[in-house]
Structures are given as structure tokens and as C-alpha cells.
Amino acid sequence: PSENGRTPFQLACSNGHVEIVRIFLEICSHVSLFIDSLDKSGCSPLWYACRWGHLDVVNTLIASGFSLNLKNKGLFIDDLQLY
């Protein structure tokens, strides 16, 4: 993880790199390591994808089982507006 606790997976989600996200999910499908992981700010990969409007990443994460009910930084995913 980086200094702020973000993993390469979280960075791929935050920056909209859907193909990299898919590769991580495929390689790590047997490990729940990335599912709903939070960084030091309390944000999940899904939260970042929503925040920055990466709908293809959001759809990929949801299809992979990421929780829509996880609370991040005091907000639920549905509190965010997708841009």
C-alpha cells in the first residue's frame, strides 16, 4: 500500500482503469483481499470509482460482489452522485 493506505487495486479503481481492475479481480478471485478494503481515509475502491464517475469500473465492481451498503468516509455509496 501507498503512504495513504491505497493499494494498486484502489488506485486502478480511482483512475478508471477498468481493464486493470478486471485483471486484479480475475487473478485474485479466490482471495477476498480487495473486496471492500478501505484506505487510511476510510474509502473503498467502489467509493473512489463512484466519486470520479468511472461507471465501467463501478459496474465491474458491483458485478464482482462489492458491497453497496459499506459506509465510507461517513457516506454510503448512494450518497454520491455519479458525474
Short mmCIF file of N, CA, C and O in Angstrom, two decimals:
data_model
loop_
_atom_site.label_atom_id
_atom_site.label_comp_id
_atom_site.label_asym_id
_atom_site.label_seq_id
_atom_site.Cartn_x
_atom_site.Cartn_y
_atom_site.Cartn_z
N PRO A 1 0.83 -1.21 0.00
CA PRO A 1 0.00 0.00 0.00
C PRO A 1 0.86 1.26 0.00
O PRO A 1 1.99 1.27 0.46
N SER A 2 0.29 2.32 -0.50
CA SER A 2 0.98 3.61 -0.51
C SER A 2 0.96 4.23 0.88
O SER A 2 0.40 3.67 1.82
N GLU A 3 1.53 5.39 0.99
CA GLU A 3 1.59 6.11 2.27
C GLU A 3 0.20 6.34 2.86
O GLU A 3 0.01 6.32 4.07
N ASN A 4 -0.79 6.57 2.00
CA ASN A 4 -2.16 6.82 2.48
C ASN A 4 -2.99 5.54 2.55
O ASN A 4 -4.19 5.60 2.74
N GLY A 5 -2.33 4.39 2.39
CA GLY A 5 -3.02 3.11 2.54
C GLY A 5 -3.70 2.61 1.28
O GLY A 5 -4.40 1.60 1.32
N ARG A 6 -3.51 3.27 0.15
CA ARG A 6 -4.15 2.83 -1.09
C ARG A 6 -3.32 1.75 -1.75
O ARG A 6 -2.11 1.87 -1.90
N THR A 7 -4.01 0.70 -2.16
CA THR A 7 -3.36 -0.39 -2.87
C THR A 7 -3.36 -0.08 -4.37
O THR A 7 -4.10 0.79 -4.83
N PRO A 8 -2.55 -0.80 -5.14
CA PRO A 8 -2.61 -0.63 -6.59
C PRO A 8 -4.03 -0.87 -7.13
O PRO A 8 -4.46 -0.19 -8.07
N PHE A 9 -4.75 -1.78 -6.51
CA PHE A 9 -6.13 -2.03 -6.92
C PHE A 9 -7.00 -0.80 -6.70
O PHE A 9 -7.78 -0.40 -7.57
N GLN A 10 -6.90 -0.18 -5.54
CA GLN A 10 -7.67 1.03 -5.26
C GLN A 10 -7.30 2.16 -6.23
O GLN A 10 -8.17 2.90 -6.68
N LEU A 11 -6.03 2.28 -6.56
CA LEU A 11 -5.60 3.31 -7.49
C LEU A 11 -6.16 3.05 -8.89
O LEU A 11 -6.58 3.99 -9.57
N ALA A 12 -6.20 1.79 -9.31
CA ALA A 12 -6.78 1.46 -10.62
C ALA A 12 -8.26 1.83 -10.65
O ALA A 12 -8.75 2.39 -11.63
N CYS A 13 -8.98 1.56 -9.56
CA CYS A 13 -10.40 1.91 -9.48
C CYS A 13 -10.59 3.42 -9.48
O CYS A 13 -11.47 3.95 -10.17
N SER A 14 -9.77 4.10 -8.74
CA SER A 14 -9.87 5.56 -8.62
C SER A 14 -9.59 6.27 -9.93
O SER A 14 -10.17 7.31 -10.21
N ASN A 15 -8.72 5.68 -10.75
CA ASN A 15 -8.32 6.31 -12.00
C ASN A 15 -9.06 5.76 -13.22
O ASN A 15 -8.74 6.16 -14.34
N GLY A 16 -10.01 4.85 -13.00
CA GLY A 16 -10.84 4.38 -14.10
C GLY A 16 -10.19 3.37 -15.02
O GLY A 16 -10.60 3.23 -16.17
N HIS A 17 -9.21 2.66 -14.55
CA HIS A 17 -8.52 1.66 -15.37
C HIS A 17 -9.24 0.32 -15.29
O HIS A 17 -8.80 -0.61 -14.63
N VAL A 18 -10.36 0.22 -16.01
CA VAL A 18 -11.24 -0.94 -15.88
C VAL A 18 -10.55 -2.24 -16.28
O VAL A 18 -10.80 -3.28 -15.66
N GLU A 19 -9.70 -2.23 -17.27
CA GLU A 19 -9.02 -3.47 -17.67
C GLU A 19 -8.08 -3.97 -16.58
O GLU A 19 -8.00 -5.16 -16.31
N ILE A 20 -7.39 -3.05 -15.92
CA ILE A 20 -6.52 -3.42 -14.81
C ILE A 20 -7.36 -3.94 -13.64
O ILE A 20 -7.00 -4.93 -13.00
N VAL A 21 -8.48 -3.30 -13.38
CA VAL A 21 -9.40 -3.76 -12.33
C VAL A 21 -9.84 -5.18 -12.63
O VAL A 21 -9.83 -6.05 -11.75
N ARG A 22 -10.21 -5.45 -13.87
CA ARG A 22 -10.65 -6.81 -14.25
C ARG A 22 -9.53 -7.83 -14.07
O ARG A 22 -9.77 -8.96 -13.62
N ILE A 23 -8.31 -7.44 -14.41
CA ILE A 23 -7.17 -8.36 -14.24
C ILE A 23 -6.96 -8.67 -12.76
O ILE A 23 -6.79 -9.83 -12.38
N PHE A 24 -6.97 -7.64 -11.91
CA PHE A 24 -6.85 -7.87 -10.47
C PHE A 24 -7.93 -8.82 -9.98
O PHE A 24 -7.65 -9.75 -9.22
N LEU A 25 -9.18 -8.57 -10.38
CA LEU A 25 -10.29 -9.40 -9.92
C LEU A 25 -10.16 -10.84 -10.41
O LEU A 25 -10.47 -11.78 -9.68
N GLU A 26 -9.69 -11.01 -11.64
CA GLU A 26 -9.53 -12.35 -12.19
C GLU A 26 -8.42 -13.10 -11.46
O GLU A 26 -8.59 -14.25 -11.07
N ILE A 27 -7.29 -12.44 -11.27
CA ILE A 27 -6.15 -13.08 -10.61
C ILE A 27 -6.47 -13.39 -9.15
O ILE A 27 -6.08 -14.43 -8.62
N CYS A 28 -7.18 -12.50 -8.50
CA CYS A 28 -7.43 -12.62 -7.06
C CYS A 28 -8.84 -13.10 -6.75
O CYS A 28 -9.34 -12.88 -5.64
N SER A 29 -9.48 -13.78 -7.69
CA SER A 29 -10.87 -14.18 -7.48
C SER A 29 -11.05 -15.13 -6.29
O SER A 29 -12.12 -15.18 -5.69
N HIS A 30 -10.01 -15.85 -5.94
CA HIS A 30 -10.09 -16.78 -4.81
C HIS A 30 -9.75 -16.12 -3.48
O HIS A 30 -9.83 -16.75 -2.44
N VAL A 31 -9.37 -14.87 -3.50
CA VAL A 31 -8.97 -14.15 -2.29
C VAL A 31 -9.88 -12.95 -2.11
O VAL A 31 -10.10 -12.19 -3.03
N SER A 32 -10.41 -12.75 -0.92
CA SER A 32 -11.29 -11.61 -0.66
C SER A 32 -10.51 -10.39 -0.20
O SER A 32 -11.05 -9.47 0.38
N LEU A 33 -9.22 -10.36 -0.48
CA LEU A 33 -8.34 -9.29 -0.03
C LEU A 33 -8.81 -7.91 -0.47
O LEU A 33 -8.75 -6.96 0.29
N PHE A 34 -9.29 -7.77 -1.71
CA PHE A 34 -9.65 -6.46 -2.24
C PHE A 34 -11.11 -6.09 -1.98
O PHE A 34 -11.46 -4.94 -2.09
N ILE A 35 -11.92 -7.05 -1.68
CA ILE A 35 -13.34 -6.79 -1.54
C ILE A 35 -13.57 -5.86 -0.36
O ILE A 35 -13.26 -6.17 0.78
N ASP A 36 -14.09 -4.69 -0.67
CA ASP A 36 -14.47 -3.71 0.34
C ASP A 36 -13.31 -3.24 1.23
O ASP A 36 -13.53 -2.81 2.36
N SER A 37 -12.09 -3.31 0.73
CA SER A 37 -10.96 -2.82 1.53
C SER A 37 -11.00 -1.30 1.59
O SER A 37 -11.35 -0.64 0.63
N LEU A 38 -10.66 -0.76 2.74
CA LEU A 38 -10.65 0.69 2.94
C LEU A 38 -9.23 1.19 3.07
O LEU A 38 -8.38 0.52 3.64
N ASP A 39 -8.97 2.39 2.55
CA ASP A 39 -7.67 3.00 2.75
C ASP A 39 -7.66 3.76 4.08
O ASP A 39 -8.63 3.70 4.84
N LYS A 40 -6.60 4.48 4.37
CA LYS A 40 -6.49 5.20 5.64
C LYS A 40 -7.52 6.32 5.77
O LYS A 40 -7.81 6.77 6.87
N SER A 41 -8.07 6.77 4.65
CA SER A 41 -9.11 7.81 4.68
C SER A 41 -10.50 7.22 4.89
O SER A 41 -11.47 7.95 5.01
N GLY A 42 -10.59 5.89 4.89
CA GLY A 42 -11.87 5.24 5.07
C GLY A 42 -12.66 5.08 3.78
O GLY A 42 -13.89 5.02 3.82
N CYS A 43 -11.99 5.01 2.64
CA CYS A 43 -12.66 4.90 1.34
C CYS A 43 -12.35 3.57 0.69
O CYS A 43 -11.22 3.10 0.71
N SER A 44 -13.37 2.98 0.07
CA SER A 44 -13.22 1.71 -0.64
C SER A 44 -12.94 1.95 -2.11
O SER A 44 -13.14 3.05 -2.63
N PRO A 45 -12.49 0.91 -2.82
CA PRO A 45 -12.31 1.04 -4.26
C PRO A 45 -13.61 1.46 -4.97
O PRO A 45 -13.57 2.29 -5.88
N LEU A 46 -14.73 0.93 -4.53
CA LEU A 46 -16.01 1.29 -5.14
C LEU A 46 -16.35 2.76 -4.89
O LEU A 46 -16.84 3.46 -5.77
N TRP A 47 -16.05 3.24 -3.70
CA TRP A 47 -16.30 4.65 -3.39
C TRP A 47 -15.53 5.56 -4.34
O TRP A 47 -16.07 6.51 -4.88
N TYR A 48 -14.24 5.24 -4.55
CA TYR A 48 -13.43 6.06 -5.45
C TYR A 48 -13.95 6.01 -6.88
O TYR A 48 -14.00 7.03 -7.57
N ALA A 49 -14.33 4.82 -7.34
CA ALA A 49 -14.85 4.70 -8.71
C ALA A 49 -16.13 5.53 -8.86
O ALA A 49 -16.32 6.22 -9.87
N CYS A 50 -16.99 5.50 -7.85
CA CYS A 50 -18.21 6.32 -7.87
C CYS A 50 -17.87 7.80 -7.84
O CYS A 50 -18.42 8.59 -8.61
N ARG A 51 -16.98 8.18 -6.95
CA ARG A 51 -16.63 9.58 -6.76
C ARG A 51 -16.13 10.23 -8.04
O ARG A 51 -16.44 11.36 -8.35
N TRP A 52 -15.34 9.48 -8.80
CA TRP A 52 -14.74 10.04 -10.01
C TRP A 52 -15.51 9.67 -11.28
O TRP A 52 -15.05 9.95 -12.38
N GLY A 53 -16.68 9.06 -11.11
CA GLY A 53 -17.57 8.83 -12.25
C GLY A 53 -17.13 7.75 -13.22
O GLY A 53 -17.47 7.80 -14.40
N HIS A 54 -16.40 6.76 -12.73
CA HIS A 54 -15.94 5.67 -13.60
C HIS A 54 -16.98 4.55 -13.61
O HIS A 54 -16.85 3.54 -12.91
N LEU A 55 -18.04 4.75 -14.39
CA LEU A 55 -19.17 3.83 -14.39
C LEU A 55 -18.81 2.42 -14.82
O LEU A 55 -19.37 1.45 -14.30
N ASP A 56 -17.86 2.28 -15.75
CA ASP A 56 -17.45 0.94 -16.16
C ASP A 56 -16.78 0.20 -15.01
O ASP A 56 -17.01 -0.99 -14.80
N VAL A 57 -15.99 0.91 -14.21
CA VAL A 57 -15.37 0.31 -13.03
C VAL A 57 -16.43 0.01 -11.98
O VAL A 57 -16.44 -1.07 -11.39
N VAL A 58 -17.35 0.94 -11.76
CA VAL A 58 -18.44 0.73 -10.80
C VAL A 58 -19.21 -0.54 -11.15
O VAL A 58 -19.43 -1.40 -10.29
N ASN A 59 -19.61 -0.68 -12.40
CA ASN A 59 -20.37 -1.86 -12.83
C ASN A 59 -19.57 -3.14 -12.67
O ASN A 59 -20.11 -4.17 -12.25
N THR A 60 -18.28 -3.08 -12.96
CA THR A 60 -17.42 -4.25 -12.80
C THR A 60 -17.32 -4.66 -11.33
O THR A 60 -17.42 -5.84 -11.00
N LEU A 61 -17.15 -3.68 -10.45
CA LEU A 61 -17.04 -3.97 -9.02
C LEU A 61 -18.34 -4.53 -8.46
O LEU A 61 -18.34 -5.50 -7.69
N ILE A 62 -19.45 -3.95 -8.84
CA ILE A 62 -20.75 -4.43 -8.37
C ILE A 62 -20.98 -5.86 -8.84
O ILE A 62 -21.42 -6.72 -8.07
N ALA A 63 -20.68 -6.13 -10.10
CA ALA A 63 -20.84 -7.48 -10.64
C ALA A 63 -19.94 -8.48 -9.92
O ALA A 63 -20.24 -9.68 -9.87
N SER A 64 -18.84 -7.99 -9.35
CA SER A 64 -17.91 -8.86 -8.63
C SER A 64 -18.26 -9.03 -7.16
O SER A 64 -17.54 -9.72 -6.44
N GLY A 65 -19.32 -8.37 -6.72
CA GLY A 65 -19.78 -8.58 -5.35
C GLY A 65 -19.41 -7.51 -4.35
O GLY A 65 -19.54 -7.72 -3.14
N PHE A 66 -18.94 -6.36 -4.80
CA PHE A 66 -18.63 -5.30 -3.85
C PHE A 66 -19.89 -4.78 -3.19
O PHE A 66 -20.93 -4.65 -3.82
N SER A 67 -19.80 -4.48 -1.92
CA SER A 67 -20.96 -4.07 -1.13
C SER A 67 -21.39 -2.64 -1.44
O SER A 67 -20.57 -1.72 -1.44
N LEU A 68 -22.68 -2.48 -1.68
CA LEU A 68 -23.25 -1.15 -1.86
C LEU A 68 -23.65 -0.54 -0.51
O LEU A 68 -24.02 0.63 -0.45
N ASN A 69 -23.58 -1.32 0.54
CA ASN A 69 -24.01 -0.87 1.86
C ASN A 69 -22.85 -0.46 2.76
O ASN A 69 -23.07 -0.04 3.88
N LEU A 70 -21.63 -0.58 2.27
CA LEU A 70 -20.47 -0.22 3.06
C LEU A 70 -20.41 1.29 3.26
O LEU A 70 -20.62 2.06 2.33
N LYS A 71 -20.16 1.73 4.47
CA LYS A 71 -20.07 3.16 4.76
C LYS A 71 -18.61 3.60 4.60
O LYS A 71 -17.71 3.01 5.15
N ASN A 72 -18.41 4.63 3.82
CA ASN A 72 -17.08 5.16 3.51
C ASN A 72 -17.03 6.64 3.89
O ASN A 72 -17.90 7.40 3.49
N LYS A 73 -16.03 7.04 4.62
CA LYS A 73 -15.87 8.46 4.97
C LYS A 73 -17.17 9.09 5.44
O LYS A 73 -17.46 10.23 5.14
N GLY A 74 -17.97 8.32 6.13
CA GLY A 74 -19.23 8.87 6.63
C GLY A 74 -20.34 8.92 5.60
O GLY A 74 -21.41 9.43 5.87
N LEU A 75 -20.09 8.42 4.40
CA LEU A 75 -21.10 8.42 3.34
C LEU A 75 -21.36 7.00 2.87
O LEU A 75 -20.45 6.18 2.83
N PHE A 76 -22.58 6.74 2.48
CA PHE A 76 -22.88 5.50 1.81
C PHE A 76 -22.68 5.73 0.31
O PHE A 76 -22.73 6.86 -0.17
N ILE A 77 -22.48 4.67 -0.43
CA ILE A 77 -22.27 4.78 -1.87
C ILE A 77 -23.41 5.57 -2.52
O ILE A 77 -23.19 6.43 -3.36
N ASP A 78 -24.65 5.34 -2.11
CA ASP A 78 -25.76 6.04 -2.76
C ASP A 78 -25.85 7.51 -2.37
O ASP A 78 -26.66 8.24 -2.91
N ASP A 79 -24.99 7.98 -1.46
CA ASP A 79 -24.92 9.41 -1.15
C ASP A 79 -24.13 10.17 -2.21
O ASP A 79 -24.19 11.40 -2.28
N LEU A 80 -23.37 9.45 -3.01
CA LEU A 80 -22.55 10.09 -4.05
C LEU A 80 -23.36 10.25 -5.33
O LEU A 80 -24.19 9.43 -5.65
N GLN A 81 -23.07 11.29 -6.03
CA GLN A 81 -23.65 11.49 -7.35
C GLN A 81 -22.59 11.13 -8.38
O GLN A 81 -21.46 11.57 -8.26
N LEU A 82 -22.97 10.33 -9.35
CA LEU A 82 -22.02 9.96 -10.40
C LEU A 82 -22.01 11.07 -11.44
O LEU A 82 -23.04 11.51 -11.89
N TYR A 83 -20.84 11.52 -11.79
CA TYR A 83 -20.69 12.62 -12.73
C TYR A 83 -20.51 12.10 -14.13
O TYR A 83 -19.95 11.13 -14.38
#
